Coordinates of N, CA, C and O in Angstrom, one line a residue:
M75 N 14.1 -18.5 209.0 CA 15.4 -18.5 209.0 C 15.5 -19.8 208.8 O 15.0 -21.0 209.4
S76 N 16.5 -20.6 207.6 CA 16.9 -21.5 207.3 C 17.6 -22.3 208.4 O 18.4 -21.7 209.3
S77 N 17.3 -23.7 208.5 CA 18.3 -24.4 209.5 C 19.9 -24.4 209.3 O 20.9 -24.2 210.3
R78 N 20.4 -24.1 208.1 CA 21.8 -24.0 207.7 C 22.4 -22.7 208.3 O 23.2 -22.6 208.7
H79 N 21.3 -21.6 207.9 CA 21.6 -20.2 208.2 C 21.7 -20.0 209.9 O 22.7 -19.5 210.5
L80 N 20.7 -20.7 210.5 CA 20.7 -20.7 212.0 C 22.2 -21.6 212.6 O 22.5 -21.0 213.4
A81 N 22.5 -22.5 212.0 CA 23.5 -23.3 212.1 C 24.8 -22.4 212.2 O 25.7 -22.6 213.1
R82 N 24.8 -21.6 211.2 CA 26.0 -20.6 211.0 C 26.0 -19.8 212.0 O 27.1 -19.5 212.5
S83 N 24.9 -19.2 212.4 CA 24.6 -18.3 213.4 C 25.1 -18.6 214.9 O 26.0 -18.0 215.7
I84 N 24.8 -19.8 215.0 CA 25.2 -20.7 216.2 C 26.9 -20.8 216.3 O 27.4 -20.7 217.4
A85 N 27.0 -21.2 215.2 CA 28.5 -21.6 215.0 C 29.5 -20.1 215.2 O 30.4 -20.4 215.7
M86 N 29.0 -19.2 214.6 CA 29.8 -17.9 214.8 C 29.6 -17.5 216.2 O 30.6 -17.0 216.8
Q87 N 28.4 -17.4 216.8 CA 28.2 -17.3 218.3 C 29.2 -18.1 219.3 O 29.9 -17.3 219.9
S88 N 29.5 -19.0 218.8 CA 30.2 -20.0 219.7 C 31.7 -19.6 219.6 O 32.3 -19.7 220.6
L89 N 32.0 -19.5 218.4 CA 33.5 -19.0 217.8 C 33.9 -17.8 218.4 O 35.1 -17.5 219.1
Y90 N 32.9 -17.0 218.5 CA 33.0 -15.6 218.9 C 33.3 -15.6 220.4 O 34.3 -15.1 220.9
E91 N 32.6 -16.4 221.4 CA 32.7 -16.4 222.7 C 34.0 -17.0 223.1 O 34.9 -16.6 224.0
W92 N 34.5 -18.2 222.2 CA 35.5 -18.8 222.5 C 36.8 -18.0 222.2 O 37.8 -17.9 222.8
D93 N 36.7 -17.2 221.3 CA 37.8 -16.3 221.0 C 38.0 -15.1 221.7 O 39.1 -14.5 222.2
F94 N 36.6 -14.6 222.3 CA 36.7 -13.7 223.0 C 37.4 -14.0 224.3 O 38.0 -13.1 225.1
S95 N 37.4 -15.1 224.9 CA 38.1 -15.9 226.1 C 39.4 -16.0 225.8 O 40.2 -16.8 226.7
E96 N 39.9 -15.8 224.5 CA 41.3 -15.9 224.3 C 41.6 -17.4 224.1 O 42.6 -18.1 224.4
Q97 N 40.5 -18.2 223.6 CA 40.5 -19.8 223.2 C 41.0 -20.3 224.7 O 41.4 -21.6 224.3
K98 N 40.5 -19.8 225.7 CA 40.5 -20.7 226.8 C 39.3 -21.1 227.5 O 39.5 -22.4 228.1
K99 N 38.0 -20.9 227.1 CA 37.1 -21.5 227.5 C 36.7 -22.9 226.7 O 37.2 -22.9 225.8
D100 N 36.2 -23.9 227.3 CA 35.6 -25.3 226.7 C 34.8 -24.9 225.6 O 33.8 -24.6 225.7
L101 N 35.2 -25.1 224.2 CA 34.5 -24.6 222.9 C 33.2 -25.7 222.9 O 32.1 -25.2 222.7
E102 N 33.4 -26.8 223.4 CA 32.2 -28.0 223.2 C 31.2 -27.5 224.3 O 30.0 -27.5 223.8
K103 N 31.5 -27.1 225.4 CA 30.5 -26.5 226.5 C 29.7 -25.4 225.7 O 28.6 -25.2 226.1
I104 N 30.7 -24.3 225.2 CA 30.1 -23.3 224.5 C 28.9 -23.7 223.4 O 28.2 -23.0 223.2
V105 N 29.4 -24.5 222.6 CA 28.6 -25.0 221.6 C 27.2 -25.9 222.1 O 26.1 -25.2 221.4
E106 N 27.3 -26.5 223.0 CA 26.1 -27.0 223.4 C 25.3 -26.0 223.9 O 24.2 -26.1 223.8
H107 N 26.1 -25.2 225.0 CA 25.0 -24.2 225.4 C 24.3 -23.3 224.4 O 23.1 -23.2 224.5
N108 N 25.0 -22.8 223.3 CA 24.5 -22.1 222.3 C 23.5 -22.7 221.5 O 22.4 -22.2 221.0
I109 N 23.6 -24.1 221.4 CA 22.6 -24.8 220.5 C 21.3 -24.9 221.4 O 20.3 -24.8 220.8
K110 N 21.4 -24.8 222.6 CA 20.2 -25.0 223.4 C 19.5 -23.8 223.6 O 18.3 -23.5 223.5
E111 N 20.4 -22.8 223.6 CA 19.9 -21.3 223.7 C 19.4 -20.5 222.3 O 18.2 -20.1 222.7
F112 N 20.1 -20.6 221.5 CA 19.6 -20.1 220.3 C 19.1 -21.0 219.3 O 18.5 -20.6 218.1
G113 N 18.9 -22.4 219.3 CA 18.5 -23.3 218.4 C 17.6 -24.3 219.0 O 18.0 -25.5 218.6
P114 N 16.7 -24.1 219.8 CA 15.9 -24.8 220.3 C 15.0 -25.9 219.3 O 14.7 -27.0 219.6
G115 N 14.7 -25.3 218.0 CA 14.0 -26.0 217.0 C 14.8 -26.6 216.1 O 14.5 -27.3 215.4
L116 N 16.3 -26.6 216.3 CA 17.0 -26.8 215.3 C 17.3 -28.6 215.6 O 17.8 -28.9 216.6
E117 N 16.8 -29.3 214.7 CA 16.9 -30.9 214.8 C 18.3 -31.5 214.5 O 18.4 -32.3 215.2
D118 N 18.9 -31.1 213.6 CA 20.0 -31.5 213.1 C 21.1 -30.4 213.5 O 21.3 -29.6 212.9
T119 N 22.0 -30.7 214.4 CA 23.1 -29.9 214.9 C 24.5 -30.4 214.2 O 25.4 -29.5 214.5
S120 N 24.6 -31.5 213.3 CA 25.9 -31.7 212.9 C 26.5 -30.5 212.0 O 27.5 -30.4 212.0
F121 N 25.7 -29.6 211.2 CA 26.5 -28.7 210.7 C 26.9 -27.4 211.5 O 28.1 -27.2 211.1
V122 N 26.3 -27.4 212.6 CA 27.1 -26.6 213.8 C 28.3 -26.9 214.1 O 29.5 -26.3 214.1
W123 N 28.4 -28.3 214.3 CA 29.6 -29.0 214.8 C 30.6 -29.1 213.5 O 31.8 -29.0 213.8
E124 N 30.2 -29.3 212.5 CA 31.0 -29.5 211.2 C 31.7 -28.1 211.2 O 32.9 -28.2 211.0
L125 N 31.0 -27.0 211.3 CA 31.6 -25.8 211.0 C 32.6 -25.4 212.1 O 33.9 -24.9 211.8
V126 N 32.2 -25.5 213.5 CA 33.0 -25.3 214.5 C 34.3 -25.9 214.7 O 35.4 -25.7 214.6
M127 N 34.1 -27.1 214.3 CA 35.4 -28.3 214.5 C 36.0 -27.9 213.3 O 37.5 -28.1 213.3
G128 N 35.7 -27.8 212.1 CA 36.5 -27.3 210.8 C 37.3 -26.2 211.1 O 38.3 -26.1 210.5
V129 N 36.5 -25.3 211.4 CA 37.4 -24.0 211.6 C 38.7 -24.1 212.5 O 39.8 -23.8 212.5
V130 N 38.4 -25.0 213.8 CA 39.3 -25.0 214.8 C 40.5 -26.0 214.2 O 41.7 -25.6 214.3
K131 N 40.2 -27.1 213.2 CA 41.0 -27.9 212.9 C 41.9 -26.9 211.8 O 43.3 -27.3 211.8
H132 N 41.5 -26.1 211.1 CA 42.1 -25.3 210.1 C 42.5 -24.0 210.4 O 42.7 -23.2 209.6
L133 N 42.2 -23.6 211.6 CA 42.5 -22.3 212.2 C 43.7 -21.7 212.0 O 43.7 -20.4 211.5
K134 N 45.1 -22.2 211.8 CA 46.1 -21.8 211.6 C 46.2 -21.1 210.0 O 46.6 -20.1 209.7
E135 N 45.6 -22.2 209.1 CA 45.6 -22.0 207.6 C 44.9 -20.8 207.3 O 44.9 -19.8 206.6
I136 N 43.6 -21.0 208.2 CA 42.4 -19.8 207.9 C 43.1 -18.3 208.6 O 42.7 -17.6 207.6
D137 N 43.6 -18.5 209.4 CA 44.3 -17.1 210.1 C 45.2 -16.5 209.3 O 45.3 -15.4 209.1
E138 N 46.0 -17.3 208.7 CA 47.1 -17.0 207.6 C 46.7 -16.2 206.5 O 47.1 -15.3 206.0
L139 N 45.4 -16.9 206.1 CA 44.7 -16.5 205.0 C 44.1 -15.1 205.1 O 44.3 -14.4 204.3
I140 N 43.2 -15.1 206.2 CA 43.0 -13.5 206.6 C 44.0 -12.8 206.6 O 44.0 -11.6 206.1
T141 N 45.0 -12.8 207.1 CA 46.3 -11.9 207.1 C 46.9 -11.6 206.0 O 47.2 -10.4 205.7
K142 N 47.1 -12.7 205.2 CA 47.6 -12.1 203.7 C 46.6 -11.5 202.9 O 47.0 -10.5 202.3
T143 N 45.2 -11.9 203.3 CA 44.3 -11.2 202.2 C 43.9 -9.7 202.5 O 43.4 -9.0 201.8
A144 N 43.7 -9.8 204.0 CA 43.5 -8.4 204.6 C 44.6 -7.8 205.6 O 44.7 -7.5 206.5
H145 N 45.8 -7.7 204.4 CA 47.1 -7.3 205.1 C 47.1 -6.2 205.7 O 47.9 -5.8 206.4
Q146 N 46.2 -4.9 205.5 CA 46.1 -3.8 205.9 C 45.5 -3.7 207.4 O 45.5 -2.6 208.6
W147 N 45.2 -5.2 207.9 CA 44.2 -5.0 209.3 C 45.2 -6.3 209.8 O 44.9 -7.7 209.5
P148 N 45.9 -5.9 210.8 CA 46.2 -7.2 211.7 C 45.3 -7.9 212.4 O 44.1 -7.5 212.7
L149 N 45.6 -9.2 212.3 CA 44.4 -10.2 212.9 C 43.5 -10.0 214.1 O 42.6 -9.9 214.3
N150 N 44.3 -9.5 215.0 CA 44.1 -9.0 216.5 C 43.1 -7.5 216.3 O 42.7 -7.4 217.3
Q151 N 43.4 -6.8 215.2 CA 42.6 -5.5 215.2 C 41.2 -5.7 214.3 O 40.5 -4.7 214.3
I152 N 41.3 -7.0 213.8 CA 39.9 -7.0 213.0 C 38.8 -7.5 214.3 O 39.0 -8.3 215.0
A153 N 37.5 -6.9 214.2 CA 36.7 -7.2 215.0 C 36.4 -8.9 215.3 O 36.4 -9.2 214.1
I154 N 36.1 -9.2 216.6 CA 36.1 -10.5 217.1 C 34.9 -11.0 216.0 O 34.8 -12.2 215.5
V155 N 33.8 -10.5 215.9 CA 32.7 -10.8 215.3 C 33.2 -11.3 213.9 O 32.8 -12.1 213.1
D156 N 33.7 -10.1 213.1 CA 34.0 -10.2 211.8 C 35.1 -11.2 211.4 O 35.1 -12.1 210.3
R157 N 36.1 -11.5 212.3 CA 37.1 -12.4 212.4 C 36.6 -13.6 212.0 O 37.0 -14.5 211.3
N158 N 35.7 -14.2 213.4 CA 35.0 -15.4 213.3 C 34.0 -15.9 211.9 O 33.9 -16.8 211.7
I159 N 33.3 -14.8 211.3 CA 32.6 -15.0 210.3 C 33.5 -15.1 209.0 O 33.3 -16.1 208.3
L160 N 34.4 -14.5 209.1 CA 35.6 -14.7 207.9 C 36.1 -16.2 208.0 O 36.3 -16.9 207.1
R161 N 36.2 -16.6 209.4 CA 36.9 -17.9 209.6 C 36.0 -18.9 209.2 O 36.0 -20.2 208.4
I162 N 34.4 -18.9 209.5 CA 33.4 -19.7 209.0 C 33.4 -19.6 207.2 O 33.5 -20.7 206.6
G163 N 33.5 -18.4 206.7 CA 33.4 -18.2 205.3 C 34.5 -18.9 204.6 O 34.3 -19.6 203.7
I164 N 35.8 -18.7 205.1 CA 36.8 -19.5 204.5 C 36.9 -20.9 204.6 O 37.0 -21.6 203.7
Y165 N 36.3 -21.5 206.0 CA 36.4 -22.8 206.0 C 35.3 -23.4 204.8 O 35.6 -24.3 204.4
E166 N 34.2 -22.8 204.7 CA 33.2 -23.3 203.8 C 33.8 -23.2 202.3 O 33.6 -24.1 201.6
L167 N 34.6 -22.0 202.1 CA 35.1 -21.9 200.8 C 36.3 -22.8 200.5 O 36.2 -23.5 199.3
L168 N 37.1 -23.3 201.4 CA 38.2 -24.0 201.2 C 38.0 -25.7 201.5 O 38.7 -26.5 200.8
F169 N 37.2 -25.7 202.8 CA 37.3 -27.0 203.3 C 35.9 -27.7 203.3 O 35.9 -29.0 203.4
G170 N 34.9 -27.1 202.9 CA 33.5 -27.4 202.9 C 33.1 -28.3 201.8 O 33.8 -28.3 200.6
D171 N 32.2 -28.9 201.9 CA 31.4 -29.6 200.8 C 30.8 -28.7 199.6 O 29.7 -28.1 199.9
K172 N 31.5 -28.6 198.7 CA 31.1 -27.4 197.6 C 29.9 -28.0 196.9 O 29.1 -26.8 196.4
K173 N 29.3 -29.2 197.1 CA 28.0 -29.5 196.4 C 26.9 -29.1 197.3 O 26.1 -28.7 196.8
A174 N 27.4 -29.2 198.8 CA 26.1 -28.9 199.9 C 26.4 -27.4 199.5 O 25.1 -26.8 199.9
V175 N 27.0 -26.6 199.7 CA 27.3 -25.2 199.7 C 28.4 -24.8 198.7 O 29.6 -24.6 198.9
P176 N 27.7 -24.4 197.6 CA 28.7 -23.6 196.6 C 29.3 -22.3 197.1 O 29.0 -21.7 198.1
P177 N 30.6 -21.9 196.5 CA 31.3 -20.9 197.0 C 30.4 -19.6 197.2 O 30.6 -18.8 198.2
K178 N 29.8 -19.2 196.2 CA 28.8 -18.0 196.1 C 28.0 -18.1 197.0 O 27.7 -16.6 197.7
V179 N 27.3 -19.2 197.7 CA 26.4 -19.3 198.7 C 27.1 -19.2 200.2 O 26.5 -18.2 201.0
A180 N 28.4 -19.6 200.2 CA 29.2 -19.4 201.4 C 29.5 -18.1 201.7 O 29.5 -17.5 202.7
I181 N 29.8 -17.4 200.5 CA 30.1 -15.9 200.8 C 28.9 -15.0 201.0 O 28.8 -14.2 201.8
N182 N 27.7 -15.3 200.4 CA 26.5 -14.7 200.8 C 26.1 -14.8 202.0 O 25.6 -13.9 202.8
E183 N 26.3 -16.2 202.6 CA 26.0 -16.2 203.9 C 26.7 -15.5 204.8 O 26.2 -14.9 206.0
A184 N 28.0 -15.6 204.8 CA 28.9 -14.8 205.5 C 28.7 -13.2 205.6 O 28.6 -12.6 206.8
I185 N 28.3 -12.7 204.4 CA 28.0 -11.3 204.4 C 26.7 -11.0 205.1 O 26.4 -10.1 206.0
E186 N 25.6 -12.1 205.1 CA 24.5 -11.9 205.9 C 24.8 -11.8 207.5 O 24.3 -11.2 208.0
L187 N 25.5 -12.9 207.6 CA 25.9 -12.7 209.0 C 26.6 -11.4 209.5 O 26.4 -10.9 210.6
G188 N 27.4 -10.9 208.5 CA 28.1 -9.8 208.9 C 27.2 -8.5 209.2 O 27.3 -7.9 209.9
K189 N 26.1 -8.5 208.4 CA 25.1 -7.4 208.5 C 24.2 -7.7 209.6 O 23.9 -6.6 210.3
S190 N 24.1 -9.0 210.1 CA 23.2 -9.0 211.3 C 24.0 -8.7 212.6 O 23.3 -8.3 213.4
F191 N 25.2 -9.3 212.7 CA 25.9 -9.3 213.9 C 27.1 -8.4 213.9 O 27.5 -8.0 215.1
G192 N 27.6 -8.0 212.8 CA 28.7 -6.9 212.8 C 28.2 -5.5 212.8 O 27.1 -5.4 213.2
G193 N 29.2 -4.8 212.6 CA 29.1 -3.3 212.5 C 28.7 -3.0 211.1 O 28.2 -3.6 210.1
E194 N 28.6 -1.5 211.0 CA 28.0 -1.2 209.9 C 28.6 -1.3 208.6 O 28.1 -1.7 207.5
K195 N 30.0 -1.6 208.7 CA 30.8 -1.8 207.5 C 31.3 -3.3 207.4 O 31.9 -3.9 206.2
S196 N 30.8 -4.1 208.3 CA 31.3 -5.4 208.2 C 30.8 -6.3 207.0 O 31.6 -7.2 206.5
G197 N 29.5 -6.4 206.4 CA 29.4 -6.8 205.1 C 30.3 -6.4 204.2 O 30.5 -7.4 203.6
K198 N 30.2 -5.2 204.0 CA 31.6 -5.0 202.7 C 32.9 -5.5 202.9 O 33.5 -5.9 202.1
F199 N 33.2 -5.4 204.3 CA 34.7 -6.0 204.5 C 34.5 -7.4 204.5 O 35.7 -8.1 203.6
I200 N 33.7 -8.3 204.7 CA 33.5 -9.6 204.5 C 33.6 -10.0 203.4 O 34.3 -10.7 202.7
N201 N 32.7 -9.2 202.4 CA 32.6 -9.2 201.2 C 34.0 -9.4 200.3 O 34.3 -9.9 199.4
G202 N 34.9 -8.3 200.9 CA 35.9 -8.0 200.0 C 37.1 -9.0 200.2 O 37.9 -9.5 199.4
V203 N 37.2 -9.5 201.6 CA 38.2 -10.5 201.7 C 37.9 -11.9 201.2 O 38.6 -12.6 200.6
L204 N 36.5 -12.3 201.1 CA 36.2 -13.5 200.8 C 35.9 -13.3 199.4 O 36.3 -14.6 198.7
G205 N 35.8 -12.2 198.8 CA 35.8 -12.2 197.2 C 37.1 -12.3 196.8 O 37.3 -13.1 195.8
A206 N 38.1 -11.7 197.3 CA 39.6 -11.8 196.9 C 40.0 -13.5 197.2 O 40.6 -13.8 196.0
I207 N 39.7 -13.9 198.2 CA 40.0 -15.5 198.1 C 39.3 -16.2 197.1 O 39.9 -17.1 196.7
Y208 N 38.0 -16.1 196.9 CA 37.4 -16.7 196.1 C 38.1 -16.7 194.6 O 38.3 -17.4 193.8
R209 N 38.3 -15.2 194.2 CA 38.9 -14.9 192.9 C 40.3 -15.7 192.9 O 40.8 -16.3 191.7
E210 N 41.1 -15.6 193.7 CA 42.1 -16.5 193.9 C 42.1 -17.9 193.6 O 43.0 -18.5 193.1
M211 N 41.1 -18.4 194.2 CA 40.6 -20.0 194.1 C 40.5 -20.1 192.7 O 41.1 -21.1 192.1
Q212 N 39.8 -19.2 191.8 CA 39.7 -19.4 190.4 C 41.0 -19.6 189.7 O 40.8 -20.1 188.4
N213 N 42.0 -19.1 190.0 CA 43.2 -18.7 189.5 C 44.1 -19.8 189.4 O 45.3 -20.1 189.1
L214 N 43.7 -20.8 190.6 CA 44.6 -22.0 190.9 C 44.4 -23.1 189.7 O 43.3 -23.4 189.0

């Protein structure tokens, strides 16, 4: 597993736990614990922190975009895992360094997280939402 893929997994697991607690737990403590627990060989944790803090910084915009794009699914009815994978994917698509992570790579990584951590249809759902956002980006 690449270090960036591992970083995304840790970021997703941290955001999941934070979201599951209705955003009441200390996110920094969650991230620190998850880095120790799931990334003992991860030498550079800056990408984990970039993803987590970037999602939190842009959470309102990201959630509005999810609501707009997946309008048939109210945000609170999207599985917590899928919701946080979408948040990471959207963060990377809209606010991340596109030279380091091209949009198609961000989408593919999110799909892979969905297949690994989500339900049977998570990969397709994530692909549909992020694909629609990507197409919209191309029209701007």
